[in-house]
Amino acid sequence: AYLSKAIALTEENMKLLGNFESVAQAKYRSGLAKNQDLLKVQVELGKLENDLYSLEDLRTVLVARLNALLNLPQGNFLPWPNELLKEITLDDQHADVNTLFDSLNKDNPQLLALSQNIEKNEDGLKLAKREFFPDFTLGLTQIDTADALNPSSPDSGKDPLMVMFSVNVPIWIWRLNAGVAEARASLQAAEEYRLNKENELSSKLALLHYKLRDSLRQSQLYKNALLPKAEQTLNATKAGYEAGGVDFLSLIDAQRVLLNFQLAYYRHNANFYQRLRELKTILGKE
C-alpha cells in the first residue's frame, strides 16, 4: 500500500514541478529569471523521474512475487490495498499494554501449549507419588466342585465362593524416590521454559506496542501539523517567486520538503498497520 501511494505522490510532484517549470520559462522569456532556474527544475524533475522508475520496477517485482505465492499466473493484476487512506486509530483493546499482557497469557498459542505441557507434568508427578501407596487387591472367586459322593449331602453340587484380599507394599523406596525426583525436575523445567517464553513474548509485545503508538503519534503529527505547514510554505513560496520576492531554489526546497513529509506520513501509516498485524499475531488473533 505504501509503495502505491509513493508512486502516486511522486507523479503528483512531477506535475507540480512541471507547473514550476512553465512559470520559470515564462519569467525567463520576460527576462525576470535566470537560465539557472530552468536547469534546477529540470534536474529536480530528473531525480523524481528516476525515483518513479525505481518504484514502478519494485512494484513489478512485488506483484510477481505475490502471484507466485498465491499460485496465480504471472502478469495477473493485483489491486493494491487502500488502508493507508483511512484514518488510523488505536482501539481500547490495543491501547493499554496491561490488557495486551493479559490477552497474551490467555490467547497466545505457544503459551497455551506450554501450559498444557505443565499440566501433563503435574499429572506425571502425582502418578509418581502414588507409587508409594500400597496396592490393595480384593477379589471374589467361585470354585467349581462336583457332586458329593453322597448325593443327599446338603451342599452337594453347590460351588463355594472364596473372597481374596492382598496387599502389595512397595519396598524399593530408592527407586520410587528417583521417579518422584525425575517427575519433579521435569515439571520444574516445563515451568521455567514457559516463564522464559512468556518473558520473551512480553518483551516483544512491549516493544511492538511502543512502535505502534509511536507510529500513530508521528502520523498524527504529520497530518495535523507538519503537512499543513509544508503546504502553506509551498503556496507562500510559489506566490513569492511569481512576485519576484523569492528565489527559485527556495521554491524547489519547499516542494521537496512537502514531498518528504507526504512520504513520511504514509510511511508511518504503513508502519502502524504492520506493527498492528505483528501484535495480533503474537496475541494469537491472526
mmCIF file of C-alpha atoms in Angstrom:
data_model
loop_
_atom_site.group_PDB
_atom_site.id
_atom_site.type_symbol
_atom_site.label_atom_id
_atom_site.label_comp_id
_atom_site.label_asym_id
_atom_site.label_seq_id
_atom_site.Cartn_x
_atom_site.Cartn_y
_atom_site.Cartn_z
ATOM 1 C CA ALA A 1 0.000 0.000 0.000
ATOM 2 C CA TYR A 2 2.834 2.401 0.823
ATOM 3 C CA LEU A 3 4.552 1.685 -2.495
ATOM 4 C CA SER A 4 1.392 2.504 -4.432
ATOM 5 C CA LYS A 5 0.988 5.764 -2.515
ATOM 6 C CA ALA A 6 4.665 6.665 -3.029
ATOM 7 C CA ILE A 7 4.220 6.226 -6.785
ATOM 8 C CA ALA A 8 1.122 8.430 -6.788
ATOM 9 C CA LEU A 9 2.830 11.150 -4.726
ATOM 10 C CA THR A 10 5.889 11.124 -6.970
ATOM 11 C CA GLU A 11 3.691 11.528 -10.037
ATOM 12 C CA GLU A 12 1.798 14.403 -8.391
ATOM 13 C CA ASN A 13 5.027 16.180 -7.513
ATOM 14 C CA MET A 14 6.326 15.715 -11.050
ATOM 15 C CA LYS A 15 3.219 17.507 -12.308
ATOM 16 C CA LEU A 16 3.788 20.226 -9.719
ATOM 17 C CA LEU A 17 7.372 20.678 -10.871
ATOM 18 C CA GLY A 18 6.105 20.799 -14.431
ATOM 19 C CA ASN A 19 3.991 23.798 -13.453
ATOM 20 C CA PHE A 20 7.026 25.385 -11.805
ATOM 21 C CA GLU A 21 8.961 24.837 -15.000
ATOM 22 C CA SER A 22 6.278 26.645 -17.001
ATOM 23 C CA VAL A 23 6.425 29.581 -14.592
ATOM 24 C CA ALA A 24 10.225 29.655 -14.777
ATOM 25 C CA GLN A 25 10.148 29.582 -18.578
ATOM 26 C CA ALA A 26 7.671 32.464 -18.699
ATOM 27 C CA LYS A 27 9.809 34.531 -16.339
ATOM 28 C CA TYR A 28 12.953 33.644 -18.277
ATOM 29 C CA ARG A 29 11.415 34.797 -21.540
ATOM 30 C CA SER A 30 10.425 38.019 -19.817
ATOM 31 C CA GLY A 31 13.941 38.477 -18.512
ATOM 32 C CA LEU A 32 12.791 38.110 -14.904
ATOM 33 C CA ALA A 33 14.558 34.821 -14.242
ATOM 34 C CA LYS A 34 17.872 33.231 -14.999
ATOM 35 C CA ASN A 35 18.566 30.099 -17.002
ATOM 36 C CA GLN A 36 19.712 28.526 -13.739
ATOM 37 C CA ASP A 37 16.089 28.337 -12.606
ATOM 38 C CA LEU A 38 15.192 26.189 -15.596
ATOM 39 C CA LEU A 39 18.193 23.949 -15.030
ATOM 40 C CA LYS A 40 17.301 23.489 -11.346
ATOM 41 C CA VAL A 41 13.750 22.441 -12.059
ATOM 42 C CA GLN A 42 14.873 20.096 -14.829
ATOM 43 C CA VAL A 43 17.410 18.464 -12.510
ATOM 44 C CA GLU A 44 14.732 18.036 -9.843
ATOM 45 C CA LEU A 45 12.360 16.554 -12.413
ATOM 46 C CA GLY A 46 15.080 14.138 -13.465
ATOM 47 C CA LYS A 47 15.519 12.990 -9.863
ATOM 48 C CA LEU A 48 11.799 12.391 -9.429
ATOM 49 C CA GLU A 49 11.599 10.587 -12.743
ATOM 50 C CA ASN A 50 14.402 8.278 -11.643
ATOM 51 C CA ASP A 51 12.635 7.662 -8.317
ATOM 52 C CA LEU A 52 9.426 6.873 -10.171
ATOM 53 C CA TYR A 53 11.137 4.312 -12.404
ATOM 54 C CA SER A 54 12.649 2.609 -9.354
ATOM 55 C CA LEU A 55 9.300 2.484 -7.553
ATOM 56 C CA GLU A 56 7.484 1.086 -10.583
ATOM 57 C CA ASP A 57 10.163 -1.561 -11.113
ATOM 58 C CA LEU A 58 9.877 -2.555 -7.461
ATOM 59 C CA ARG A 59 6.119 -2.778 -7.824
ATOM 60 C CA THR A 60 6.526 -5.163 -10.778
ATOM 61 C CA VAL A 61 8.841 -7.374 -8.726
ATOM 62 C CA LEU A 62 6.472 -7.434 -5.743
ATOM 63 C CA VAL A 63 3.454 -8.260 -7.912
ATOM 64 C CA ALA A 64 5.356 -11.159 -9.485
ATOM 65 C CA ARG A 65 6.318 -12.425 -6.041
ATOM 66 C CA LEU A 66 2.750 -12.191 -4.740
ATOM 67 C CA ASN A 67 1.415 -14.008 -7.806
ATOM 68 C CA ALA A 68 3.925 -16.788 -7.181
ATOM 69 C CA LEU A 69 2.966 -17.054 -3.505
ATOM 70 C CA LEU A 70 -0.739 -17.126 -4.397
ATOM 71 C CA ASN A 71 -0.153 -19.573 -7.268
ATOM 72 C CA LEU A 72 -1.561 -17.078 -9.769
ATOM 73 C CA PRO A 73 -0.364 -16.633 -13.362
ATOM 74 C CA GLN A 74 2.442 -14.146 -13.878
ATOM 75 C CA GLY A 75 1.179 -10.866 -15.251
ATOM 76 C CA ASN A 76 -2.003 -11.132 -13.193
ATOM 77 C CA PHE A 77 -3.101 -7.720 -11.922
ATOM 78 C CA LEU A 78 -3.336 -7.380 -8.156
ATOM 79 C CA PRO A 79 -5.112 -4.334 -6.721
ATOM 80 C CA TRP A 80 -3.206 -2.529 -4.017
ATOM 81 C CA PRO A 81 -4.851 -2.115 -0.603
ATOM 82 C CA ASN A 82 -6.089 1.368 0.238
ATOM 83 C CA GLU A 83 -5.873 1.114 4.028
ATOM 84 C CA LEU A 84 -3.288 3.918 4.147
ATOM 85 C CA LEU A 85 -6.010 6.326 3.075
ATOM 86 C CA LYS A 86 -8.032 5.525 6.200
ATOM 87 C CA GLU A 87 -7.821 7.404 9.465
ATOM 88 C CA ILE A 88 -5.674 5.273 11.762
ATOM 89 C CA THR A 89 -6.796 4.896 15.351
ATOM 90 C CA LEU A 90 -5.868 2.707 18.300
ATOM 91 C CA ASP A 91 -8.845 0.973 19.898
ATOM 92 C CA ASP A 92 -9.139 0.264 23.621
ATOM 93 C CA GLN A 93 -8.152 -3.361 23.101
ATOM 94 C CA HIS A 94 -4.695 -2.392 21.853
ATOM 95 C CA ALA A 95 -4.200 0.899 23.702
ATOM 96 C CA ASP A 96 -3.479 -0.484 27.181
ATOM 97 C CA VAL A 97 -0.349 -2.614 27.440
ATOM 98 C CA ASN A 98 -1.580 -4.415 30.583
ATOM 99 C CA THR A 99 -4.664 -5.562 28.701
ATOM 100 C CA LEU A 100 -2.367 -6.888 25.987
ATOM 101 C CA PHE A 101 -0.288 -8.804 28.538
ATOM 102 C CA ASP A 102 -3.461 -10.460 29.862
ATOM 103 C CA SER A 103 -4.501 -11.372 26.336
ATOM 104 C CA LEU A 104 -1.023 -12.756 25.649
ATOM 105 C CA ASN A 105 -1.250 -15.220 28.543
ATOM 106 C CA LYS A 106 -4.789 -16.185 27.643
ATOM 107 C CA ASP A 107 -4.621 -16.495 23.852
ATOM 108 C CA ASN A 108 -1.033 -16.994 22.661
ATOM 109 C CA PRO A 109 -0.814 -20.489 21.073
ATOM 110 C CA GLN A 110 2.746 -21.108 22.278
ATOM 111 C CA LEU A 111 1.956 -20.243 25.878
ATOM 112 C CA LEU A 112 -1.240 -22.299 25.787
ATOM 113 C CA ALA A 113 0.695 -25.335 24.547
ATOM 114 C CA LEU A 114 3.345 -24.847 27.231
ATOM 115 C CA SER A 115 0.639 -24.556 29.912
ATOM 116 C CA GLN A 116 -0.787 -27.881 28.748
ATOM 117 C CA ASN A 117 2.690 -29.379 28.986
ATOM 118 C CA ILE A 118 2.937 -28.153 32.591
ATOM 119 C CA GLU A 119 -0.395 -29.809 33.409
ATOM 120 C CA LYS A 120 0.876 -33.025 31.846
ATOM 121 C CA ASN A 121 3.995 -32.934 34.026
ATOM 122 C CA GLU A 122 1.886 -32.169 37.108
ATOM 123 C CA ASP A 123 -0.131 -35.313 36.406
ATOM 124 C CA GLY A 124 3.125 -37.233 35.998
ATOM 125 C CA LEU A 125 4.336 -36.050 39.411
ATOM 126 C CA LYS A 126 1.055 -37.094 41.028
ATOM 127 C CA LEU A 127 1.352 -40.555 39.498
ATOM 128 C CA ALA A 128 4.952 -40.880 40.678
ATOM 129 C CA LYS A 129 3.907 -40.045 44.258
ATOM 130 C CA ARG A 130 1.100 -42.606 44.140
ATOM 131 C CA GLU A 131 3.679 -45.360 43.645
ATOM 132 C CA PHE A 132 4.419 -45.080 47.385
ATOM 133 C CA PHE A 133 0.890 -46.197 48.288
ATOM 134 C CA PRO A 134 0.214 -49.912 48.915
ATOM 135 C CA ASP A 135 -1.627 -51.721 46.156
ATOM 136 C CA PHE A 136 -4.750 -53.333 47.596
ATOM 137 C CA THR A 137 -6.435 -56.168 45.691
ATOM 138 C CA LEU A 138 -9.857 -57.542 46.552
ATOM 139 C CA GLY A 139 -11.294 -60.453 44.603
ATOM 140 C CA LEU A 140 -14.116 -62.975 44.613
ATOM 141 C CA THR A 141 -13.543 -66.443 43.169
ATOM 142 C CA GLN A 142 -16.040 -69.263 42.616
ATOM 143 C CA ILE A 143 -14.673 -72.810 42.980
ATOM 144 C CA ASP A 144 -16.157 -75.349 40.615
ATOM 145 C CA THR A 145 -16.920 -78.565 42.561
ATOM 146 C CA ALA A 146 -18.595 -81.781 41.533
ATOM 147 C CA ASP A 147 -21.433 -83.519 43.315
ATOM 148 C CA ALA A 148 -20.626 -85.064 46.649
ATOM 149 C CA LEU A 149 -20.178 -88.806 46.900
ATOM 150 C CA ASN A 150 -23.313 -88.802 48.969
ATOM 151 C CA PRO A 151 -25.922 -87.001 46.870
ATOM 152 C CA SER A 152 -28.048 -86.491 49.918
ATOM 153 C CA SER A 153 -25.472 -84.139 51.446
ATOM 154 C CA PRO A 154 -26.992 -80.632 51.971
ATOM 155 C CA ASP A 155 -24.395 -78.720 49.914
ATOM 156 C CA SER A 156 -23.870 -81.312 47.235
ATOM 157 C CA GLY A 157 -23.307 -79.684 43.809
ATOM 158 C CA LYS A 158 -23.039 -76.150 45.189
ATOM 159 C CA ASP A 159 -19.902 -74.204 44.138
ATOM 160 C CA PRO A 160 -18.409 -72.321 47.080
ATOM 161 C CA LEU A 161 -17.302 -68.656 46.829
ATOM 162 C CA MET A 162 -13.884 -67.537 48.058
ATOM 163 C CA VAL A 163 -13.034 -63.964 48.995
ATOM 164 C CA MET A 164 -9.416 -62.956 48.242
ATOM 165 C CA PHE A 165 -7.575 -59.940 49.687
ATOM 166 C CA SER A 166 -3.946 -58.998 49.080
ATOM 167 C CA VAL A 167 -1.675 -56.051 49.811
ATOM 168 C CA ASN A 168 1.340 -55.194 47.627
ATOM 169 C CA VAL A 169 3.670 -52.988 49.687
ATOM 170 C CA PRO A 170 6.402 -51.115 47.745
ATOM 171 C CA ILE A 171 9.848 -51.942 49.092
ATOM 172 C CA TRP A 172 12.160 -50.315 46.536
ATOM 173 C CA ILE A 173 11.863 -46.856 48.099
ATOM 174 C CA TRP A 174 15.048 -45.508 46.496
ATOM 175 C CA ARG A 175 13.677 -46.301 43.052
ATOM 176 C CA LEU A 176 10.385 -44.581 43.851
ATOM 177 C CA ASN A 177 12.213 -41.539 45.217
ATOM 178 C CA ALA A 178 14.190 -41.318 41.994
ATOM 179 C CA GLY A 179 10.963 -41.436 39.984
ATOM 180 C CA VAL A 180 9.441 -38.605 42.016
ATOM 181 C CA ALA A 181 12.617 -36.534 41.707
ATOM 182 C CA GLU A 182 12.648 -37.036 37.939
ATOM 183 C CA ALA A 183 8.978 -36.064 37.632
ATOM 184 C CA ARG A 184 9.526 -33.002 39.823
ATOM 185 C CA ALA A 185 12.544 -31.953 37.718
ATOM 186 C CA SER A 186 10.514 -32.330 34.516
ATOM 187 C CA LEU A 187 7.758 -30.172 35.979
ATOM 188 C CA GLN A 188 10.224 -27.506 37.085
ATOM 189 C CA ALA A 189 11.865 -27.483 33.641
ATOM 190 C CA ALA A 190 8.464 -27.104 31.962
ATOM 191 C CA GLU A 191 7.531 -24.217 34.277
ATOM 192 C CA GLU A 192 10.850 -22.442 33.716
ATOM 193 C CA TYR A 193 10.618 -22.864 29.950
ATOM 194 C CA ARG A 194 7.128 -21.385 29.898
ATOM 195 C CA LEU A 195 8.217 -18.494 32.110
ATOM 196 C CA ASN A 196 11.164 -17.738 29.810
ATOM 197 C CA LYS A 197 8.912 -17.879 26.755
ATOM 198 C CA GLU A 198 6.371 -15.611 28.455
ATOM 199 C CA ASN A 199 9.110 -13.095 29.302
ATOM 200 C CA GLU A 200 10.417 -13.229 25.733
ATOM 201 C CA LEU A 201 6.977 -12.685 24.202
ATOM 202 C CA SER A 202 6.128 -9.985 26.744
ATOM 203 C CA SER A 203 9.287 -8.114 25.788
ATOM 204 C CA LYS A 204 8.405 -8.334 22.094
ATOM 205 C CA LEU A 205 4.862 -7.268 22.874
ATOM 206 C CA ALA A 206 6.010 -4.213 24.833
ATOM 207 C CA LEU A 207 8.342 -3.156 22.002
ATOM 208 C CA LEU A 208 5.632 -3.633 19.369
ATOM 209 C CA HIS A 209 3.182 -1.667 21.487
ATOM 210 C CA TYR A 210 5.671 1.198 21.730
ATOM 211 C CA LYS A 211 6.292 1.150 17.964
ATOM 212 C CA LEU A 212 2.551 1.029 17.319
ATOM 213 C CA ARG A 213 1.871 4.061 19.500
ATOM 214 C CA ASP A 214 4.901 5.884 18.094
ATOM 215 C CA SER A 215 3.709 5.331 14.510
ATOM 216 C CA LEU A 216 0.280 6.646 15.465
ATOM 217 C CA ARG A 217 1.769 9.691 17.190
ATOM 218 C CA GLN A 218 4.016 10.569 14.278
ATOM 219 C CA SER A 219 1.245 10.012 11.749
ATOM 220 C CA GLN A 220 -0.986 12.436 13.635
ATOM 221 C CA LEU A 221 1.892 14.922 13.921
ATOM 222 C CA TYR A 222 2.439 14.957 10.172
ATOM 223 C CA LYS A 223 -1.264 15.071 9.357
ATOM 224 C CA ASN A 224 -2.283 17.771 11.830
ATOM 225 C CA ALA A 225 0.825 19.963 11.945
ATOM 226 C CA LEU A 226 3.720 19.323 9.594
ATOM 227 C CA LEU A 227 1.846 18.668 6.347
ATOM 228 C CA PRO A 228 -0.455 21.723 6.603
ATOM 229 C CA LYS A 229 2.540 23.939 7.388
ATOM 230 C CA ALA A 230 4.545 22.490 4.495
ATOM 231 C CA GLU A 231 1.645 23.112 2.110
ATOM 232 C CA GLN A 232 1.273 26.689 3.368
ATOM 233 C CA THR A 233 5.006 27.246 2.975
ATOM 234 C CA LEU A 234 4.961 25.931 -0.580
ATOM 235 C CA ASN A 235 1.995 28.105 -1.573
ATOM 236 C CA ALA A 236 3.570 31.188 0.000
ATOM 237 C CA THR A 237 6.931 30.472 -1.627
ATOM 238 C CA LYS A 238 5.303 29.936 -5.022
ATOM 239 C CA ALA A 239 3.442 33.245 -4.729
ATOM 240 C CA GLY A 240 6.640 34.949 -3.610
ATOM 241 C CA TYR A 241 8.581 33.552 -6.556
ATOM 242 C CA GLU A 242 5.932 34.656 -9.043
ATOM 243 C CA ALA A 243 6.055 38.131 -7.491
ATOM 244 C CA GLY A 244 9.833 38.168 -7.676
ATOM 245 C CA GLY A 245 10.478 38.251 -3.942
ATOM 246 C CA VAL A 246 11.719 34.669 -3.529
ATOM 247 C CA ASP A 247 14.410 32.821 -5.447
ATOM 248 C CA PHE A 248 13.698 29.614 -7.338
ATOM 249 C CA LEU A 249 15.873 27.467 -5.078
ATOM 250 C CA SER A 250 13.573 28.262 -2.137
ATOM 251 C CA LEU A 251 10.615 27.120 -4.223
ATOM 252 C CA ILE A 252 12.336 23.827 -5.057
ATOM 253 C CA ASP A 253 13.251 23.300 -1.403
ATOM 254 C CA ALA A 254 9.654 23.934 -0.300
ATOM 255 C CA GLN A 255 8.394 21.401 -2.833
ATOM 256 C CA ARG A 256 10.981 18.841 -1.725
ATOM 257 C CA VAL A 257 10.052 19.285 1.936
ATOM 258 C CA LEU A 258 6.372 18.761 1.157
ATOM 259 C CA LEU A 259 7.084 15.558 -0.779
ATOM 260 C CA ASN A 260 9.273 14.198 2.017
ATOM 261 C CA PHE A 261 6.589 14.986 4.595
ATOM 262 C CA GLN A 262 3.919 13.299 2.468
ATOM 263 C CA LEU A 263 6.033 10.169 2.093
ATOM 264 C CA ALA A 264 6.855 10.175 5.808
ATOM 265 C CA TYR A 265 3.163 10.445 6.710
ATOM 266 C CA TYR A 266 2.198 7.394 4.665
ATOM 267 C CA ARG A 267 5.283 5.513 5.825
ATOM 268 C CA HIS A 268 4.173 5.958 9.440
ATOM 269 C CA ASN A 269 0.688 4.789 8.452
ATOM 270 C CA ALA A 270 2.176 1.699 6.818
ATOM 271 C CA ASN A 271 4.332 1.043 9.886
ATOM 272 C CA PHE A 272 1.237 1.316 12.079
ATOM 273 C CA TYR A 273 -0.632 -1.402 10.187
ATOM 274 C CA GLN A 274 2.451 -3.601 10.027
ATOM 275 C CA ARG A 275 3.002 -3.381 13.792
ATOM 276 C CA LEU A 276 -0.698 -3.985 14.403
ATOM 277 C CA ARG A 277 -0.566 -7.218 12.390
ATOM 278 C CA GLU A 278 2.552 -8.343 14.252
ATOM 279 C CA LEU A 279 0.824 -7.562 17.539
ATOM 280 C CA LYS A 280 -2.247 -9.589 16.593
ATOM 281 C CA THR A 281 -0.030 -12.488 15.533
ATOM 282 C CA ILE A 282 1.668 -12.612 18.950
ATOM 283 C CA LEU A 283 -1.730 -12.460 20.640
ATOM 284 C CA GLY A 284 -2.980 -15.350 18.506
ATOM 285 C CA LYS A 285 -5.633 -13.195 16.834
ATOM 286 C CA GLU A 286 -4.487 -13.971 13.270
#
